[in-house]
Amino acid sequence: MSFASRAREEIAQRSLQKDCCVRAAAYGFACFAKYFDKGGLVLQTEQPHTVQLARELFARCGVQGDVLEKQRPSGVLYEFNIRAPEQVARMHELFGTTGSETSLQIDPALIRCQTCVSAYIGAAFLCSGTVTDPQKEYNLEFLTARTNLARDFEALLAEHEFAPHRTRRNGVNLVYVKNSANLERLLRFMGAAGAAEEIHAQKAFKQVRNQTNRQTNCDTANLGKTARANAQTLRAIRYLQENDALETLPEVLQQAAAVRLQYPDLSLTALCGCFDPAVSKSGLSHRMKKLEALADALRQRMEKGQEAEP
Ligand SMILES: [Zn+2]
């Protein structure tokens, strides 16, 4: 089962107690249904529990509808509809609508309490929403052909600080939430606590992985730094060696050069342990810098000498 299906199943299983919330959920189904007009209501989905829930909620409001199953090559399409004229009239009475409205907008009088809000949004999600698997990306969206409804719905989500965005794709309005924290909160708000928990765990996992990656990058960067520092010292020592200058240096510097040549890849810290008696890192660093400075001075003298020659 996909992540979206798991979320829908959880939302569909949620139980609503108060009449206002049951009506708000039924209203959510109506607003985001395929048809909601003078002729009645038609809601189509691939989720059997969504149509069962729609039938149950409308029945609790005193409106009877029918559930149909339509076989299609891609699978079963479930339909909930309210078509009997007497039931259609009751439905419009319930919502204070006529079915002849030129555009559908959210009637705030039908959303009375905080649970009403979550019941309405949850029903909208069951009808027209989807959520991407958090392993791929964070995205939860609602689709509707009704532009004014999309605008109102975006405002409703914004009012509850889910930071929604709205756009149009192929002539359809899209209201979506991308931020992972808001997405997690919205799933929980709609009644999909399990799906929210999955997002939470996924995020924690990603965080640990990113931290590990950062750590590895740091180690690699340090390794690069060590290699560059070593190469510079080694170049200096070899230069001194090639010009027979190494043996003229003080004993401690000769010894430092010899150990460095013997272990070219060791970090300075590790190299300290190769001395007997051991030397401090700062002491050794100082000797290496001294060798580099001596090599530089020698190079400059040699270059000047070459220029002076006729
Ligand atoms: Zn309520």
Short mmCIF file of C-alpha atoms and ligand atoms in Angstrom, two decimals:
data_model
loop_
_atom_site.label_atom_id
_atom_site.label_comp_id
_atom_site.label_asym_id
_atom_site.label_seq_id
_atom_site.Cartn_x
_atom_site.Cartn_y
_atom_site.Cartn_z
CA MET A 1 0.00 0.00 0.00
CA SER A 2 1.32 3.45 -0.91
CA PHE A 3 2.06 6.12 1.66
CA ALA A 4 -0.91 8.18 0.37
CA SER A 5 -3.25 5.19 0.69
CA ARG A 6 -2.13 4.56 4.27
CA ALA A 7 -2.78 8.22 5.10
CA ARG A 8 -6.24 8.12 3.45
CA GLU A 9 -7.18 4.95 5.28
CA GLU A 10 -6.27 6.50 8.62
CA ILE A 11 -8.27 9.66 7.88
CA ALA A 12 -11.27 7.62 6.74
CA GLN A 13 -11.20 5.62 9.97
CA ARG A 14 -11.36 8.66 12.18
CA SER A 15 -14.60 8.94 14.14
CA LEU A 16 -16.44 12.26 14.43
CA GLN A 17 -18.74 12.86 17.37
CA LYS A 18 -20.43 16.22 17.09
CA ASP A 19 -23.14 17.02 14.51
CA CYS A 20 -21.33 20.17 13.39
CA CYS A 21 -18.19 18.15 12.57
CA VAL A 22 -20.11 15.42 10.73
CA ARG A 23 -21.78 18.07 8.57
CA ALA A 24 -18.43 19.84 7.99
CA ALA A 25 -16.92 16.57 6.73
CA ALA A 26 -19.93 15.96 4.44
CA TYR A 27 -19.52 19.53 3.18
CA GLY A 28 -15.85 18.83 2.46
CA PHE A 29 -16.88 15.83 0.36
CA ALA A 30 -19.44 17.97 -1.49
CA CYS A 31 -17.04 20.84 -2.24
CA PHE A 32 -14.29 18.59 -3.59
CA ALA A 33 -16.57 16.08 -5.34
CA LYS A 34 -16.60 15.67 -9.10
CA TYR A 35 -20.11 17.16 -9.32
CA PHE A 36 -22.00 19.15 -6.70
CA ASP A 37 -24.86 21.07 -8.28
CA LYS A 38 -28.57 21.06 -9.03
CA GLY A 39 -28.39 17.49 -10.24
CA GLY A 40 -26.92 16.29 -6.94
CA LEU A 41 -23.51 14.98 -5.99
CA VAL A 42 -21.04 12.57 -7.60
CA LEU A 43 -17.83 11.59 -5.90
CA GLN A 44 -15.41 9.16 -7.56
CA THR A 45 -12.34 7.56 -6.04
CA GLU A 46 -10.20 4.45 -6.11
CA GLN A 47 -10.52 4.13 -2.33
CA PRO A 48 -13.50 2.04 -1.17
CA HIS A 49 -13.34 3.41 2.39
CA THR A 50 -13.75 6.97 1.11
CA VAL A 51 -17.14 6.25 -0.50
CA GLN A 52 -18.25 4.24 2.54
CA LEU A 53 -17.38 7.13 4.79
CA ALA A 54 -19.16 9.64 2.54
CA ARG A 55 -22.30 7.51 2.59
CA GLU A 56 -22.14 7.12 6.38
CA LEU A 57 -21.58 10.84 7.06
CA PHE A 58 -24.36 11.97 4.72
CA ALA A 59 -26.67 9.38 6.28
CA ARG A 60 -25.92 10.82 9.72
CA CYS A 61 -27.03 14.18 8.32
CA GLY A 62 -30.24 12.60 7.01
CA VAL A 63 -29.23 12.44 3.35
CA GLN A 64 -29.21 9.04 1.60
CA GLY A 65 -26.81 8.30 -1.23
CA ASP A 66 -25.68 5.26 -3.23
CA VAL A 67 -22.34 3.53 -3.66
CA LEU A 68 -21.41 2.05 -7.04
CA GLU A 69 -18.42 0.06 -8.24
CA LYS A 70 -17.27 0.57 -11.79
CA GLN A 71 -14.84 -1.86 -13.38
CA ARG A 72 -12.11 -0.19 -15.39
CA PRO A 73 -8.96 -1.61 -17.00
CA SER A 74 -6.85 0.24 -14.40
CA GLY A 75 -8.88 -1.08 -11.44
CA VAL A 76 -12.15 -0.48 -9.66
CA LEU A 77 -13.55 3.04 -9.53
CA TYR A 78 -15.84 3.66 -6.57
CA GLU A 79 -18.62 6.17 -6.80
CA PHE A 80 -20.80 7.74 -4.15
CA ASN A 81 -23.72 9.70 -5.52
CA ILE A 82 -26.80 11.55 -4.40
CA ARG A 83 -29.21 11.67 -7.35
CA ALA A 84 -32.74 11.11 -6.04
CA PRO A 85 -34.44 14.55 -6.27
CA GLU A 86 -35.73 14.42 -2.69
CA GLN A 87 -32.25 13.57 -1.34
CA VAL A 88 -30.65 16.25 -3.52
CA ALA A 89 -33.07 18.81 -2.05
CA ARG A 90 -32.18 17.68 1.49
CA MET A 91 -28.49 17.95 0.75
CA HIS A 92 -28.84 21.55 -0.47
CA GLU A 93 -30.98 22.35 2.54
CA LEU A 94 -28.25 20.91 4.79
CA PHE A 95 -25.58 23.17 3.29
CA GLY A 96 -27.78 26.19 2.55
CA THR A 97 -26.93 25.91 -1.15
CA THR A 98 -29.16 25.75 -4.24
CA GLY A 99 -26.89 24.01 -6.71
CA SER A 100 -27.28 26.94 -9.11
CA GLU A 101 -24.41 28.97 -7.67
CA THR A 102 -22.07 30.21 -10.39
CA SER A 103 -19.07 29.50 -8.23
CA LEU A 104 -18.55 27.53 -5.08
CA GLN A 105 -16.97 29.17 -2.05
CA ILE A 106 -16.47 27.87 1.46
CA ASP A 107 -19.33 28.93 3.72
CA PRO A 108 -17.72 29.66 7.12
CA ALA A 109 -21.07 29.04 8.84
CA LEU A 110 -20.61 25.35 8.07
CA ILE A 111 -17.25 25.19 9.81
CA ARG A 112 -17.99 25.86 13.45
CA CYS A 113 -15.29 24.37 15.67
CA GLN A 114 -11.65 23.34 15.38
CA THR A 115 -12.64 19.71 14.73
CA CYS A 116 -14.96 20.97 11.97
CA VAL A 117 -11.89 22.48 10.27
CA SER A 118 -9.92 19.25 10.44
CA ALA A 119 -12.96 17.18 9.38
CA TYR A 120 -13.53 19.45 6.37
CA ILE A 121 -9.85 19.41 5.31
CA GLY A 122 -9.65 15.64 5.88
CA ALA A 123 -12.68 15.07 3.62
CA ALA A 124 -11.15 17.33 0.97
CA PHE A 125 -8.00 15.24 1.12
CA LEU A 126 -9.94 11.97 0.75
CA CYS A 127 -11.78 13.40 -2.26
CA SER A 128 -9.04 15.17 -4.16
CA GLY A 129 -5.80 15.08 -2.23
CA THR A 130 -2.60 13.14 -2.41
CA VAL A 131 0.68 13.02 -0.58
CA THR A 132 4.05 11.99 -2.03
CA ASP A 133 6.08 9.29 -0.35
CA PRO A 134 8.37 11.22 2.05
CA GLN A 135 11.32 9.13 0.86
CA LYS A 136 11.03 10.94 -2.48
CA GLU A 137 9.91 14.45 -1.50
CA TYR A 138 7.72 16.39 0.86
CA ASN A 139 4.53 17.33 -0.95
CA LEU A 140 0.85 17.17 -0.06
CA GLU A 141 -1.66 18.57 -2.53
CA PHE A 142 -5.36 19.12 -3.12
CA LEU A 143 -6.83 19.43 -6.61
CA THR A 144 -9.98 21.17 -7.69
CA ALA A 145 -11.39 22.60 -10.89
CA ARG A 146 -13.16 25.30 -8.81
CA THR A 147 -10.95 28.38 -8.63
CA ASN A 148 -12.81 30.32 -5.93
CA LEU A 149 -12.96 27.21 -3.79
CA ALA A 150 -9.19 26.75 -4.21
CA ARG A 151 -8.66 30.34 -3.12
CA ASP A 152 -10.86 29.92 -0.03
CA PHE A 153 -9.27 26.60 0.78
CA GLU A 154 -5.77 28.08 0.57
CA ALA A 155 -6.89 30.83 2.97
CA LEU A 156 -8.32 28.25 5.36
CA LEU A 157 -5.01 26.34 5.41
CA ALA A 158 -3.06 29.59 5.77
CA GLU A 159 -5.27 30.62 8.69
CA HIS A 160 -4.17 27.46 10.46
CA GLU A 161 -0.54 28.15 9.59
CA PHE A 162 0.10 25.29 7.20
CA ALA A 163 1.80 27.75 4.79
CA PRO A 164 0.01 26.54 1.63
CA HIS A 165 0.79 27.52 -1.97
CA ARG A 166 -1.60 27.68 -4.89
CA THR A 167 -1.03 27.26 -8.60
CA ARG A 168 -2.74 25.96 -11.76
CA ARG A 169 -1.68 22.86 -13.65
CA ASN A 170 -3.44 21.77 -16.85
CA GLY A 171 -6.41 23.98 -16.03
CA VAL A 172 -6.80 22.52 -12.54
CA ASN A 173 -6.16 24.41 -9.30
CA LEU A 174 -3.56 22.99 -7.02
CA VAL A 175 -3.24 23.87 -3.35
CA TYR A 176 -0.15 22.32 -1.83
CA VAL A 177 2.07 22.16 1.25
CA LYS A 178 5.80 21.49 0.84
CA ASN A 179 7.41 22.26 4.16
CA SER A 180 8.03 18.98 6.00
CA ALA A 181 7.10 20.29 9.45
CA ASN A 182 3.80 21.74 8.16
CA LEU A 183 3.11 18.60 6.18
CA GLU A 184 3.63 16.44 9.25
CA ARG A 185 1.34 18.71 11.28
CA LEU A 186 -1.33 18.75 8.56
CA LEU A 187 -1.42 14.94 8.35
CA ARG A 188 -1.80 14.73 12.11
CA PHE A 189 -4.49 17.45 12.01
CA MET A 190 -6.51 15.48 9.43
CA GLY A 191 -6.29 12.34 11.56
CA ALA A 192 -3.36 10.54 9.92
CA ALA A 193 -1.13 10.32 13.00
CA GLY A 194 0.63 7.19 11.72
CA ALA A 195 1.57 8.84 8.42
CA ALA A 196 2.73 11.94 10.31
CA GLU A 197 4.90 9.69 12.48
CA GLU A 198 6.40 8.11 9.34
CA ILE A 199 7.37 11.57 8.07
CA HIS A 200 8.86 12.38 11.45
CA ALA A 201 10.96 9.19 11.50
CA GLN A 202 11.99 9.75 7.88
CA LYS A 203 13.16 13.25 8.73
CA ALA A 204 15.14 12.05 11.73
CA PHE A 205 16.80 9.43 9.55
CA LYS A 206 17.70 12.00 6.87
CA GLN A 207 19.12 14.29 9.53
CA VAL A 208 21.42 11.57 10.88
CA ARG A 209 22.48 10.67 7.36
CA ASN A 210 23.25 14.30 6.53
CA GLN A 211 25.24 14.65 9.73
CA THR A 212 27.22 11.55 8.85
CA ASN A 213 27.83 12.89 5.35
CA ARG A 214 28.97 16.22 6.76
CA GLN A 215 31.32 14.42 9.16
CA THR A 216 32.76 12.35 6.31
CA ASN A 217 33.23 15.49 4.21
CA CYS A 218 35.06 17.13 7.12
CA ASP A 219 37.34 14.14 7.52
CA THR A 220 38.07 14.14 3.81
CA ALA A 221 38.76 17.88 3.89
CA ASN A 222 41.16 17.42 6.81
CA LEU A 223 42.85 14.60 4.98
CA GLY A 224 43.29 16.92 2.00
CA LYS A 225 44.74 19.61 4.23
CA THR A 226 47.23 17.16 5.81
CA ALA A 227 48.32 15.91 2.40
CA ARG A 228 48.88 19.45 1.12
CA ALA A 229 50.87 20.46 4.21
CA ASN A 230 52.96 17.33 4.01
CA ALA A 231 53.66 17.86 0.32
CA GLN A 232 54.92 21.38 1.00
CA THR A 233 57.29 20.18 3.72
CA LEU A 234 58.47 17.25 1.63
CA ARG A 235 59.21 19.54 -1.32
CA ALA A 236 61.29 21.75 0.96
CA ILE A 237 63.23 18.81 2.44
CA ARG A 238 63.95 17.30 -0.98
CA TYR A 239 65.16 20.68 -2.23
CA LEU A 240 67.55 20.96 0.70
CA GLN A 241 68.67 17.39 0.08
CA GLU A 242 69.29 17.93 -3.65
CA ASN A 243 71.43 20.94 -2.88
CA ASP A 244 73.47 19.15 -0.21
CA ALA A 245 72.18 21.58 2.40
CA LEU A 246 70.46 19.04 4.67
CA GLU A 247 73.63 17.73 6.37
CA THR A 248 74.75 21.26 7.22
CA LEU A 249 71.66 21.82 9.38
CA PRO A 250 71.39 21.39 13.16
CA GLU A 251 70.85 17.82 14.39
CA VAL A 252 67.17 18.34 15.38
CA LEU A 253 66.25 19.61 11.93
CA GLN A 254 68.08 16.77 10.18
CA GLN A 255 66.26 14.31 12.37
CA ALA A 256 62.85 15.94 11.67
CA ALA A 257 63.56 15.85 7.93
CA ALA A 258 64.63 12.21 8.06
CA VAL A 259 61.46 11.11 9.90
CA ARG A 260 59.26 13.10 7.54
CA LEU A 261 60.91 11.48 4.52
CA GLN A 262 60.47 8.07 6.09
CA TYR A 263 56.73 8.60 6.77
CA PRO A 264 55.51 11.02 4.07
CA ASP A 265 51.78 10.30 4.62
CA LEU A 266 51.52 10.61 8.39
CA SER A 267 49.80 13.63 9.90
CA LEU A 268 51.97 15.86 12.06
CA THR A 269 50.28 14.53 15.21
CA ALA A 270 51.03 10.94 14.24
CA LEU A 271 54.58 11.87 13.27
CA CYS A 272 55.26 13.17 16.81
CA GLY A 273 55.00 9.58 18.05
CA CYS A 274 57.88 8.50 15.76
CA PHE A 275 60.43 10.38 17.79
CA ASP A 276 62.29 8.99 20.75
CA PRO A 277 61.96 10.83 23.03
CA ALA A 278 58.63 12.03 21.61
CA VAL A 279 58.35 15.69 20.55
CA SER A 280 55.35 17.97 20.93
CA LYS A 281 53.22 18.79 17.92
CA SER A 282 54.02 22.49 18.17
CA GLY A 283 57.72 21.69 18.46
CA LEU A 284 57.62 19.49 15.39
CA SER A 285 55.49 21.97 13.48
CA HIS A 286 58.07 24.64 14.26
CA ARG A 287 60.89 22.41 12.89
CA MET A 288 58.95 21.69 9.70
CA LYS A 289 58.31 25.41 9.17
CA LYS A 290 61.99 26.07 9.80
CA LEU A 291 62.91 23.52 7.11
CA GLU A 292 60.49 25.18 4.67
CA ALA A 293 61.92 28.62 5.49
CA LEU A 294 65.47 27.37 5.00
CA ALA A 295 64.56 25.84 1.65
CA ASP A 296 62.93 29.13 0.57
CA ALA A 297 65.99 31.12 1.61
CA LEU A 298 68.26 28.72 -0.24
CA ARG A 299 66.11 28.91 -3.37
CA GLN A 300 66.24 32.68 -3.30
CA ARG A 301 69.99 32.70 -2.86
CA MET A 302 70.40 30.22 -5.73
CA GLU A 303 68.18 32.28 -8.02
CA LYS A 304 70.08 35.48 -7.21
CA GLY A 305 73.35 33.68 -7.79
CA GLN A 306 72.17 32.57 -11.21
CA GLU A 307 71.20 36.12 -12.11
CA ALA A 308 74.60 37.41 -10.96
CA GLU A 309 76.45 34.99 -13.23
CA PRO A 310 77.41 36.56 -16.54
ZN ZN B 1 -17.46 20.81 14.89
#
